Amino acid sequence: MLHNDTLNLFVNLILLGLITGAVFYLLHLILVKVFKSVSFTYFTSFIMTSLASLFILQPFFQVSDEVILGYSLFWYVAQVVISHQYIRKNSNPFPLGWLIVSVILVLSYPSVSNYINEYSATKNTLDDDVASVQTEIDASTEVENDTSEQTIDEPTTDYKNIIDYAKKHVVWIQSYDRVGTGFMFNSNGDILTNAHVVEADGYPYIQFENGDEFQGIVIGSDSLLDVAVIRVDDLQGKSYLDIETTELPKIGDEVIAIGNPRGLRNIGTWGEILDLGVDLGLTNGIEMENMISTSTQIAEGSSGGPLLNGETGKVIGINTAADLKYKEGYSIPV
């Protein structure tokens, strides 16, 4: 029997395929009346379907850009091959040139997308690559109502040292249909993250701050507790972040959260523990119980990152969720 998450993904992919096919066909019917070239009409329909799907459909179906473009290319090829059987007699050449251009666009998209993300990250981070996610969220959501000068808090020397060291062991994770964060926690080459980050992909790619990239394998996952472990054999024997085992976290303790929020890489935010043992109930199939509530901001893409003790730099939790309204982050204790 299929797991509910797998079944939902399967249904979403079918619906997305049917919708992109319908969009492509309708665009072709409209554009064929504008352009005399049937080949160019198909190519234009492919481009417009891809853009419409990326900006309108993707937020609803939560799949990767490559899946969106793959569907658009599939319908392009299907429509061309079928229609060519009817237009050959009219001496219309098979649009091989436009097909090749479309395939090149799809294959080059990941590189272009990564370049845009890296450029965005460089443009928006501080010189020392440490910025406050909270300031970014406030600036983007309240800019129309607040014209006062915005500032970004600088980390203290102790915070900066902890963040600089931790960032070397924090990774950006790219799975089938989402991105997230993880961190090395032992010498076996194991990376700890949230299960929802890798639930659809047993072989995610990871990337370190220095650009080193590896493909790992998920060796353990608990979707109910939202914890997963990725193993990368090439990382065996490497340094890692220590887990805090001697001192239990207390309300008021200073903490640091590190993650990859909204296209940025290895961003550190800091705050304090607001509450312990917080029970948020069952959320999206995950038991949000016994959580650590903090004033550090956790944004999309930071899931799976480490929550560090602000004094020792040791890991006390896994960043998992956030309440943007009340500006609180929630982490799973380790």
mmCIF file of C-alpha atoms in Angstrom:
data_model
loop_
_atom_site.group_PDB
_atom_site.id
_atom_site.type_symbol
_atom_site.label_atom_id
_atom_site.label_comp_id
_atom_site.label_asym_id
_atom_site.label_seq_id
_atom_site.Cartn_x
_atom_site.Cartn_y
_atom_site.Cartn_z
ATOM 1 C CA MET A 1 0.000 0.000 0.000
ATOM 2 C CA LEU A 2 1.379 3.412 -0.933
ATOM 3 C CA HIS A 3 2.322 5.857 1.828
ATOM 4 C CA ASN A 4 0.009 8.884 1.871
ATOM 5 C CA ASP A 5 2.858 11.246 0.937
ATOM 6 C CA THR A 6 3.873 9.021 -1.989
ATOM 7 C CA LEU A 7 0.260 8.740 -3.164
ATOM 8 C CA ASN A 8 -0.204 12.510 -2.976
ATOM 9 C CA LEU A 9 2.990 13.037 -4.989
ATOM 10 C CA PHE A 10 1.817 10.531 -7.609
ATOM 11 C CA VAL A 11 -1.596 12.210 -7.929
ATOM 12 C CA ASN A 12 0.019 15.662 -8.105
ATOM 13 C CA LEU A 13 2.325 14.556 -10.912
ATOM 14 C CA ILE A 14 -0.598 13.158 -12.935
ATOM 15 C CA LEU A 15 -2.677 16.309 -12.440
ATOM 16 C CA LEU A 16 0.286 18.509 -13.295
ATOM 17 C CA GLY A 17 0.895 16.530 -16.484
ATOM 18 C CA LEU A 18 -2.711 16.840 -17.597
ATOM 19 C CA ILE A 19 -2.862 20.550 -16.816
ATOM 20 C CA THR A 20 0.392 21.373 -18.628
ATOM 21 C CA GLY A 21 -0.858 19.368 -21.613
ATOM 22 C CA ALA A 22 -4.116 21.319 -21.677
ATOM 23 C CA VAL A 23 -2.285 24.639 -21.343
ATOM 24 C CA PHE A 24 0.086 23.724 -24.170
ATOM 25 C CA TYR A 25 -2.766 22.664 -26.477
ATOM 26 C CA LEU A 26 -4.857 25.790 -25.797
ATOM 27 C CA LEU A 27 -1.862 28.073 -26.363
ATOM 28 C CA HIS A 28 -1.144 26.311 -29.635
ATOM 29 C CA LEU A 29 -4.725 26.762 -30.835
ATOM 30 C CA ILE A 30 -4.498 30.484 -30.095
ATOM 31 C CA LEU A 31 -0.992 31.075 -31.440
ATOM 32 C CA VAL A 32 -1.485 29.119 -34.647
ATOM 33 C CA LYS A 33 -3.883 31.836 -35.725
ATOM 34 C CA VAL A 34 -1.165 34.473 -35.130
ATOM 35 C CA PHE A 35 1.908 32.819 -36.621
ATOM 36 C CA LYS A 36 1.996 31.277 -40.054
ATOM 37 C CA SER A 37 4.827 28.930 -39.088
ATOM 38 C CA VAL A 38 3.472 25.826 -37.352
ATOM 39 C CA SER A 39 6.975 24.942 -36.119
ATOM 40 C CA PHE A 40 7.484 28.343 -34.515
ATOM 41 C CA THR A 41 3.999 28.123 -32.989
ATOM 42 C CA TYR A 42 4.918 24.893 -31.208
ATOM 43 C CA PHE A 43 8.162 26.403 -29.932
ATOM 44 C CA THR A 44 6.389 29.521 -28.668
ATOM 45 C CA SER A 45 3.755 27.347 -26.977
ATOM 46 C CA PHE A 46 6.540 25.413 -25.242
ATOM 47 C CA ILE A 47 8.150 28.599 -23.902
ATOM 48 C CA MET A 48 4.851 30.093 -22.712
ATOM 49 C CA THR A 49 3.700 26.821 -21.126
ATOM 50 C CA SER A 50 7.009 26.517 -19.268
ATOM 51 C CA LEU A 51 6.826 30.076 -17.933
ATOM 52 C CA ALA A 52 3.166 29.784 -16.956
ATOM 53 C CA SER A 53 3.808 26.478 -15.190
ATOM 54 C CA LEU A 54 6.896 27.740 -13.339
ATOM 55 C CA PHE A 55 5.212 30.857 -11.997
ATOM 56 C CA ILE A 56 1.598 29.683 -11.561
ATOM 57 C CA LEU A 57 1.405 25.890 -11.213
ATOM 58 C CA GLN A 58 4.604 25.115 -9.321
ATOM 59 C CA PRO A 59 3.576 26.788 -6.004
ATOM 60 C CA PHE A 60 0.461 24.603 -5.890
ATOM 61 C CA PHE A 61 2.106 21.278 -6.782
ATOM 62 C CA GLN A 62 5.487 21.805 -5.016
ATOM 63 C CA VAL A 63 7.645 20.030 -7.583
ATOM 64 C CA SER A 64 11.059 20.971 -8.914
ATOM 65 C CA ASP A 65 11.641 23.280 -11.882
ATOM 66 C CA GLU A 66 13.050 20.355 -13.853
ATOM 67 C CA VAL A 67 9.771 18.427 -13.517
ATOM 68 C CA ILE A 68 7.822 21.432 -14.812
ATOM 69 C CA LEU A 69 10.120 21.850 -17.814
ATOM 70 C CA GLY A 70 10.126 18.100 -18.427
ATOM 71 C CA TYR A 71 6.341 18.064 -18.759
ATOM 72 C CA SER A 72 6.367 21.052 -21.098
ATOM 73 C CA LEU A 73 9.018 19.417 -23.292
ATOM 74 C CA PHE A 74 7.095 16.119 -23.281
ATOM 75 C CA TRP A 75 3.920 17.747 -24.589
ATOM 76 C CA TYR A 76 5.954 19.726 -27.117
ATOM 77 C CA VAL A 77 7.512 16.568 -28.548
ATOM 78 C CA ALA A 78 4.210 14.661 -28.391
ATOM 79 C CA GLN A 79 2.250 17.384 -30.211
ATOM 80 C CA VAL A 80 4.951 17.818 -32.852
ATOM 81 C CA VAL A 81 5.301 14.102 -33.569
ATOM 82 C CA ILE A 82 1.531 13.577 -33.794
ATOM 83 C CA SER A 83 0.885 16.706 -35.848
ATOM 84 C CA HIS A 84 3.776 15.968 -38.212
ATOM 85 C CA GLN A 85 1.919 12.927 -39.461
ATOM 86 C CA TYR A 86 -0.751 15.299 -40.787
ATOM 87 C CA ILE A 87 1.352 18.173 -42.047
ATOM 88 C CA ARG A 88 3.935 16.184 -44.031
ATOM 89 C CA LYS A 89 1.714 16.221 -47.103
ATOM 90 C CA ASN A 90 1.729 20.016 -47.022
ATOM 91 C CA SER A 91 5.540 20.067 -47.327
ATOM 92 C CA ASN A 92 6.035 21.457 -43.817
ATOM 93 C CA PRO A 93 9.461 20.322 -42.581
ATOM 94 C CA PHE A 94 9.768 18.477 -39.274
ATOM 95 C CA PRO A 95 10.737 21.212 -36.748
ATOM 96 C CA LEU A 96 13.984 19.522 -35.705
ATOM 97 C CA GLY A 97 15.775 22.838 -35.196
ATOM 98 C CA TRP A 98 13.217 24.178 -32.733
ATOM 99 C CA LEU A 99 13.181 20.833 -30.906
ATOM 100 C CA ILE A 100 16.957 20.946 -30.469
ATOM 101 C CA VAL A 101 16.764 24.515 -29.151
ATOM 102 C CA SER A 102 14.070 23.475 -26.647
ATOM 103 C CA VAL A 103 16.071 20.485 -25.409
ATOM 104 C CA ILE A 104 19.142 22.707 -24.956
ATOM 105 C CA LEU A 105 17.069 25.197 -22.947
ATOM 106 C CA VAL A 106 15.782 22.455 -20.651
ATOM 107 C CA LEU A 107 19.221 20.878 -20.145
ATOM 108 C CA SER A 108 20.873 24.231 -19.441
ATOM 109 C CA TYR A 109 18.175 25.395 -17.001
ATOM 110 C CA PRO A 110 19.771 23.891 -13.831
ATOM 111 C CA SER A 111 23.076 25.680 -14.515
ATOM 112 C CA VAL A 112 21.338 28.992 -15.205
ATOM 113 C CA SER A 113 19.142 28.566 -12.123
ATOM 114 C CA ASN A 114 22.149 27.814 -9.894
ATOM 115 C CA TYR A 115 23.967 30.860 -11.251
ATOM 116 C CA ILE A 116 20.969 33.084 -10.477
ATOM 117 C CA ASN A 117 20.699 31.655 -6.956
ATOM 118 C CA GLU A 118 24.411 32.122 -6.292
ATOM 119 C CA TYR A 119 24.260 35.696 -7.609
ATOM 120 C CA SER A 120 21.262 36.423 -5.409
ATOM 121 C CA ALA A 121 23.037 34.997 -2.401
ATOM 122 C CA THR A 122 26.152 37.067 -2.997
ATOM 123 C CA LYS A 123 24.137 40.230 -3.503
ATOM 124 C CA ASN A 124 22.080 39.857 -0.336
ATOM 125 C CA THR A 125 24.582 38.570 2.207
ATOM 126 C CA LEU A 126 27.052 40.582 4.310
ATOM 127 C CA ASP A 127 30.773 40.618 3.540
ATOM 128 C CA ASP A 128 31.323 37.941 6.164
ATOM 129 C CA ASP A 129 28.341 35.947 4.837
ATOM 130 C CA VAL A 130 26.447 36.327 8.106
ATOM 131 C CA ALA A 131 23.134 38.163 7.985
ATOM 132 C CA SER A 132 19.915 38.318 9.954
ATOM 133 C CA VAL A 133 17.072 36.430 8.261
ATOM 134 C CA GLN A 134 14.642 38.277 10.504
ATOM 135 C CA THR A 135 15.635 41.608 8.995
ATOM 136 C CA GLU A 136 15.145 40.240 5.491
ATOM 137 C CA ILE A 137 11.667 38.938 6.306
ATOM 138 C CA ASP A 138 10.643 42.212 7.937
ATOM 139 C CA ALA A 139 12.017 44.233 5.036
ATOM 140 C CA SER A 140 10.155 42.171 2.437
ATOM 141 C CA THR A 141 6.786 41.980 4.214
ATOM 142 C CA GLU A 142 6.550 45.414 5.820
ATOM 143 C CA VAL A 143 8.276 47.667 3.307
ATOM 144 C CA GLU A 144 5.001 49.350 2.304
ATOM 145 C CA ASN A 145 4.127 50.218 5.910
ATOM 146 C CA ASP A 146 7.540 51.057 7.327
ATOM 147 C CA THR A 147 9.752 53.720 5.798
ATOM 148 C CA SER A 148 12.224 53.898 8.697
ATOM 149 C CA GLU A 149 15.833 52.932 8.100
ATOM 150 C CA GLN A 150 16.426 49.181 8.383
ATOM 151 C CA THR A 151 19.565 47.785 10.021
ATOM 152 C CA ILE A 152 21.043 44.322 10.330
ATOM 153 C CA ASP A 153 22.538 43.306 13.669
ATOM 154 C CA GLU A 154 26.173 42.334 13.554
ATOM 155 C CA PRO A 155 27.106 39.132 15.398
ATOM 156 C CA THR A 156 29.324 39.349 18.453
ATOM 157 C CA THR A 157 32.838 37.963 18.138
ATOM 158 C CA ASP A 158 31.839 34.787 19.984
ATOM 159 C CA TYR A 159 28.800 34.276 17.743
ATOM 160 C CA LYS A 160 30.852 34.908 14.629
ATOM 161 C CA ASN A 161 33.472 32.331 15.649
ATOM 162 C CA ILE A 162 30.772 29.740 16.335
ATOM 163 C CA ILE A 163 28.981 30.463 13.047
ATOM 164 C CA ASP A 164 32.196 30.423 10.995
ATOM 165 C CA TYR A 165 33.162 27.026 12.417
ATOM 166 C CA ALA A 166 29.677 25.515 12.155
ATOM 167 C CA LYS A 167 29.193 26.616 8.528
ATOM 168 C CA LYS A 168 32.009 24.269 7.470
ATOM 169 C CA HIS A 169 29.895 21.333 8.632
ATOM 170 C CA VAL A 170 26.478 22.532 7.441
ATOM 171 C CA VAL A 171 25.283 21.431 3.983
ATOM 172 C CA TRP A 172 22.709 22.516 1.440
ATOM 173 C CA ILE A 173 20.523 19.565 0.424
ATOM 174 C CA GLN A 174 18.856 19.173 -2.976
ATOM 175 C CA SER A 175 16.345 16.338 -3.120
ATOM 176 C CA TYR A 176 13.813 15.406 -5.800
ATOM 177 C CA ASP A 177 11.304 18.172 -5.192
ATOM 178 C CA ARG A 178 12.701 20.426 -2.458
ATOM 179 C CA VAL A 179 15.775 21.894 -0.826
ATOM 180 C CA GLY A 180 16.824 22.048 2.798
ATOM 181 C CA THR A 181 19.705 22.004 5.236
ATOM 182 C CA GLY A 182 21.642 19.344 7.126
ATOM 183 C CA PHE A 183 24.787 19.001 9.214
ATOM 184 C CA MET A 184 27.498 16.433 9.919
ATOM 185 C CA PHE A 185 27.152 14.947 13.375
ATOM 186 C CA ASN A 186 29.612 12.031 13.479
ATOM 187 C CA SER A 187 32.788 10.726 11.833
ATOM 188 C CA ASN A 188 30.951 8.101 9.782
ATOM 189 C CA GLY A 189 30.065 10.609 7.091
ATOM 190 C CA ASP A 190 26.504 10.924 8.389
ATOM 191 C CA ILE A 191 24.371 14.048 7.965
ATOM 192 C CA LEU A 192 21.342 14.815 10.121
ATOM 193 C CA THR A 193 18.321 16.601 8.629
ATOM 194 C CA ASN A 194 14.511 16.637 8.617
ATOM 195 C CA ALA A 195 12.714 13.679 7.053
ATOM 196 C CA HIS A 196 10.433 15.992 5.059
ATOM 197 C CA VAL A 197 13.483 17.377 3.244
ATOM 198 C CA VAL A 198 14.373 13.982 1.712
ATOM 199 C CA GLU A 199 11.097 12.051 1.869
ATOM 200 C CA ALA A 200 10.759 11.866 -1.933
ATOM 201 C CA ASP A 201 14.403 11.135 -2.739
ATOM 202 C CA GLY A 202 16.577 8.389 -1.273
ATOM 203 C CA TYR A 203 19.720 9.720 -2.985
ATOM 204 C CA PRO A 204 19.878 13.481 -2.377
ATOM 205 C CA TYR A 205 22.731 15.752 -3.409
ATOM 206 C CA ILE A 206 24.543 17.791 -0.786
ATOM 207 C CA GLN A 207 26.848 20.776 -1.127
ATOM 208 C CA PHE A 208 29.219 22.358 1.358
ATOM 209 C CA GLU A 209 30.031 26.036 1.724
ATOM 210 C CA ASN A 210 33.259 25.607 -0.266
ATOM 211 C CA GLY A 211 31.349 24.147 -3.217
ATOM 212 C CA ASP A 212 32.236 20.473 -2.644
ATOM 213 C CA GLU A 213 29.343 18.351 -3.860
ATOM 214 C CA PHE A 214 28.417 14.752 -3.087
ATOM 215 C CA GLN A 215 25.530 12.372 -3.580
ATOM 216 C CA GLY A 216 24.381 10.673 -0.405
ATOM 217 C CA ILE A 217 22.020 7.872 0.490
ATOM 218 C CA VAL A 218 19.273 8.065 3.114
ATOM 219 C CA ILE A 219 20.089 5.283 5.601
ATOM 220 C CA GLY A 220 17.375 6.100 8.114
ATOM 221 C CA SER A 221 14.214 8.182 8.243
ATOM 222 C CA ASP A 222 11.272 8.650 10.602
ATOM 223 C CA SER A 223 8.541 10.743 8.972
ATOM 224 C CA LEU A 224 6.538 10.927 12.196
ATOM 225 C CA LEU A 225 9.425 12.416 14.179
ATOM 226 C CA ASP A 226 10.674 14.239 11.055
ATOM 227 C CA VAL A 227 14.282 13.088 11.379
ATOM 228 C CA ALA A 228 16.494 11.518 8.696
ATOM 229 C CA VAL A 229 20.142 10.516 8.301
ATOM 230 C CA ILE A 230 22.056 10.788 5.005
ATOM 231 C CA ARG A 231 25.337 8.914 4.604
ATOM 232 C CA VAL A 232 28.160 10.043 2.327
ATOM 233 C CA ASP A 233 30.978 7.479 2.303
ATOM 234 C CA ASP A 234 33.511 10.031 1.054
ATOM 235 C CA LEU A 235 33.037 12.067 4.257
ATOM 236 C CA GLN A 236 34.068 9.301 6.649
ATOM 237 C CA GLY A 237 36.722 10.489 9.076
ATOM 238 C CA LYS A 238 35.899 14.175 8.520
ATOM 239 C CA SER A 239 35.239 16.624 11.363
ATOM 240 C CA TYR A 240 31.684 17.231 12.534
ATOM 241 C CA LEU A 241 29.529 19.256 14.924
ATOM 242 C CA ASP A 242 29.361 17.962 18.484
ATOM 243 C CA ILE A 243 26.008 17.154 20.074
ATOM 244 C CA GLU A 244 25.438 18.748 23.487
ATOM 245 C CA THR A 245 25.268 15.884 25.986
ATOM 246 C CA THR A 246 26.279 17.463 29.291
ATOM 247 C CA GLU A 247 24.015 20.482 29.730
ATOM 248 C CA LEU A 248 20.286 20.486 29.115
ATOM 249 C CA PRO A 249 18.955 23.612 27.349
ATOM 250 C CA LYS A 250 17.196 26.140 29.577
ATOM 251 C CA ILE A 251 14.747 28.955 28.917
ATOM 252 C CA GLY A 252 16.734 32.114 28.297
ATOM 253 C CA ASP A 253 19.798 30.330 26.902
ATOM 254 C CA GLU A 254 21.394 32.037 23.907
ATOM 255 C CA VAL A 255 21.137 30.006 20.703
ATOM 256 C CA ILE A 256 22.249 30.199 17.063
ATOM 257 C CA ALA A 257 20.403 28.710 14.069
ATOM 258 C CA ILE A 258 22.178 28.047 10.759
ATOM 259 C CA GLY A 259 20.436 27.260 7.478
ATOM 260 C CA ASN A 260 19.909 28.001 3.800
ATOM 261 C CA PRO A 261 16.810 30.212 3.726
ATOM 262 C CA ARG A 262 15.172 31.262 0.449
ATOM 263 C CA GLY A 263 18.130 30.705 -1.856
ATOM 264 C CA LEU A 264 20.758 32.094 0.532
ATOM 265 C CA ARG A 265 23.523 29.857 1.839
ATOM 266 C CA ASN A 266 24.700 29.202 5.399
ATOM 267 C CA ILE A 267 23.003 32.096 7.116
ATOM 268 C CA GLY A 268 23.310 32.367 10.902
ATOM 269 C CA THR A 269 20.624 33.928 13.095
ATOM 270 C CA TRP A 270 20.664 34.175 16.856
ATOM 271 C CA GLY A 271 18.267 34.632 19.738
ATOM 272 C CA GLU A 272 17.245 32.838 22.901
ATOM 273 C CA ILE A 273 15.174 29.891 24.032
ATOM 274 C CA LEU A 274 11.611 31.038 24.721
ATOM 275 C CA ASP A 275 10.118 27.766 25.890
ATOM 276 C CA LEU A 276 10.795 24.029 26.155
ATOM 277 C CA GLY A 277 8.564 21.021 25.624
ATOM 278 C CA VAL A 278 6.263 22.895 23.243
ATOM 279 C CA ASP A 279 3.515 20.727 21.752
ATOM 280 C CA LEU A 280 2.272 21.925 18.353
ATOM 281 C CA GLY A 281 0.236 18.785 17.661
ATOM 282 C CA LEU A 282 0.161 16.822 14.415
ATOM 283 C CA THR A 283 1.213 19.078 11.541
ATOM 284 C CA ASN A 284 1.400 17.725 7.964
ATOM 285 C CA GLY A 285 1.748 14.204 9.337
ATOM 286 C CA ILE A 286 4.536 15.181 11.747
ATOM 287 C CA GLU A 287 4.259 14.987 15.519
ATOM 288 C CA MET A 288 5.431 18.426 16.642
ATOM 289 C CA GLU A 289 5.912 17.496 20.299
ATOM 290 C CA ASN A 290 8.493 18.457 22.913
ATOM 291 C CA MET A 291 9.819 21.193 20.616
ATOM 292 C CA ILE A 292 12.277 23.941 21.528
ATOM 293 C CA SER A 293 10.783 27.386 20.886
ATOM 294 C CA THR A 294 13.291 30.156 20.125
ATOM 295 C CA SER A 295 13.379 33.761 18.956
ATOM 296 C CA THR A 296 15.706 32.795 16.080
ATOM 297 C CA GLN A 297 13.997 33.030 12.695
ATOM 298 C CA ILE A 298 13.727 29.872 10.615
ATOM 299 C CA ALA A 299 12.678 30.370 6.993
ATOM 300 C CA GLU A 300 11.930 28.045 4.080
ATOM 301 C CA GLY A 301 15.096 26.168 3.140
ATOM 302 C CA SER A 302 16.500 26.162 6.685
ATOM 303 C CA SER A 303 14.692 22.969 7.726
ATOM 304 C CA GLY A 304 17.165 20.391 8.974
ATOM 305 C CA GLY A 305 19.806 22.916 10.032
ATOM 306 C CA PRO A 306 21.447 22.861 13.476
ATOM 307 C CA LEU A 307 20.342 24.841 16.515
ATOM 308 C CA LEU A 308 23.497 25.587 18.478
ATOM 309 C CA ASN A 309 24.182 26.527 22.068
ATOM 310 C CA GLY A 310 25.259 30.179 21.883
ATOM 311 C CA GLU A 311 28.136 29.632 24.310
ATOM 312 C CA THR A 312 29.550 26.210 23.448
ATOM 313 C CA GLY A 313 28.588 25.945 19.770
ATOM 314 C CA LYS A 314 27.293 22.392 20.331
ATOM 315 C CA VAL A 315 24.104 21.146 18.684
ATOM 316 C CA ILE A 316 20.985 21.114 20.845
ATOM 317 C CA GLY A 317 18.307 20.808 18.153
ATOM 318 C CA ILE A 318 17.271 20.421 14.519
ATOM 319 C CA ASN A 319 15.512 23.474 13.051
ATOM 320 C CA THR A 320 12.152 22.310 11.741
ATOM 321 C CA ALA A 321 9.352 24.883 11.644
ATOM 322 C CA ALA A 322 8.506 28.527 12.233
ATOM 323 C CA ASP A 323 5.633 30.784 13.167
ATOM 324 C CA LEU A 324 6.232 33.917 11.121
ATOM 325 C CA LYS A 325 3.318 35.727 12.752
ATOM 326 C CA TYR A 326 4.836 35.465 16.215
ATOM 327 C CA LYS A 327 8.417 35.352 14.918
ATOM 328 C CA GLU A 328 9.276 32.098 16.624
ATOM 329 C CA GLY A 329 11.312 29.148 15.409
ATOM 330 C CA TYR A 330 10.794 25.543 16.483
ATOM 331 C CA SER A 331 13.476 22.893 16.721
ATOM 332 C CA ILE A 332 13.511 19.178 17.498
ATOM 333 C CA PRO A 333 15.705 18.529 20.562
ATOM 334 C CA VAL A 334 18.613 16.097 20.090
#
